[in-house]
Amino acid sequence: MVSYVSALLYGVGGIVMAGMALLVAFQERLVYVPVLPGLTKSYSITPARLRLLYEDVWLRSSDGVRLHCWFIKFFPECRGPTILFFQENAGNIAHRLEMIRIMIQRLHCNVFMLSYRGYGASDGYPSQHGITKDAQAALDHLSQRTDIDTTRIVVFGRSLGGAVGALLAKNNPDKVAGLILENTFTSILDMAGVLLPFLKWFIGSSCSKGPKILNFLIRSPWSTIDVISQVKQPIVFLSGLQDEMVPPSHMEMLYAKAAAHNKECIFVEFPTGMHMDTWLAGGDHYWRTIQQFLDKDVPEKKENESHHIDREFEGR
């Protein structure tokens, strides 16, 4: 009996040690995938291929990393909403261009696409600390532009991009007018247990069970579940119920956590939406949902309203 228990303990210990070794060695490769298998790091197409009006933008993050972005406009003097788009973990911004083309057509908006460090033409290597700086650099750039309405900057994040966007919105309540999250995880800590189920007893976010004794191993926790309750701006949650990568329950938990503190939250489900194609599977309903969100929570200022504000300012 003693030998059986010892063997069991050794077995469990071996599994835990193997899990720890995998996390230490390969976690960045699981969280960040700048190059898709069989493809190169370079862009397969540019917005010009889709006849989109765009500008190459080069930025420096606060730690000096050189970043590449595309700023795509609906038309040259468009004063509609500007969507700051944060992509998923795999591939680069070129792989999202077809979706962005339709977004611009349907929403009559501008779109700013950031290549995270280590992705596309950007320098450096991805990390949570670094990408947080990259996102801030993109927002600061947009906030200083004179050719857009800087009061109508909306952050849109899908999957990893949702974690990036939620943190940026929380940190910049005066610069971000609204937040759109699609198929976003509660945290990388919880996703570790999804990818390697035996780890869920040892790794998890603040809302999960278990001792969480291995959390210290995660270098990019992206704990959106702890951030989302601090976001004050209006939020719309877009959840594909056939998501094969992030369990849809993660989006439900994020919404519940946010709605407990923020009355301006909307949760919309798309029954046939998968992780990458919810925008396509959702069809008109998907785009109408976002349009209604923008119309209600990020409305265009009336001309007489802006004149009234100007007169008030001049009278002070």
Short mmCIF file of N, CA and C in Angstrom, two decimals, residues 308-316:
data_model
loop_
_atom_site.label_atom_id
_atom_site.label_comp_id
_atom_site.label_asym_id
_atom_site.label_seq_id
_atom_site.Cartn_x
_atom_site.Cartn_y
_atom_site.Cartn_z
N HIS A 308 -22.09 75.44 -29.01
CA HIS A 308 -22.51 75.81 -27.66
C HIS A 308 -21.37 75.61 -26.67
N ILE A 309 -20.64 74.50 -26.83
CA ILE A 309 -19.51 74.23 -25.95
C ILE A 309 -18.44 75.29 -26.15
N ASP A 310 -18.18 75.66 -27.42
CA ASP A 310 -17.18 76.68 -27.69
C ASP A 310 -17.54 78.00 -27.06
N ARG A 311 -18.83 78.40 -27.14
CA ARG A 311 -19.26 79.66 -26.57
C ARG A 311 -19.12 79.64 -25.05
N GLU A 312 -19.44 78.48 -24.44
CA GLU A 312 -19.28 78.37 -22.98
C GLU A 312 -17.83 78.54 -22.60
N PHE A 313 -16.94 77.92 -23.37
CA PHE A 313 -15.51 78.01 -23.07
C PHE A 313 -15.01 79.44 -23.21
N GLU A 314 -15.48 80.13 -24.29
CA GLU A 314 -15.04 81.50 -24.51
C GLU A 314 -15.55 82.45 -23.44
N GLY A 315 -16.71 82.09 -22.83
CA GLY A 315 -17.30 82.98 -21.83
C GLY A 315 -16.67 82.86 -20.46
N ARG A 316 -15.78 81.87 -20.30
CA ARG A 316 -15.16 81.66 -18.99
C ARG A 316 -13.98 82.59 -18.79
#
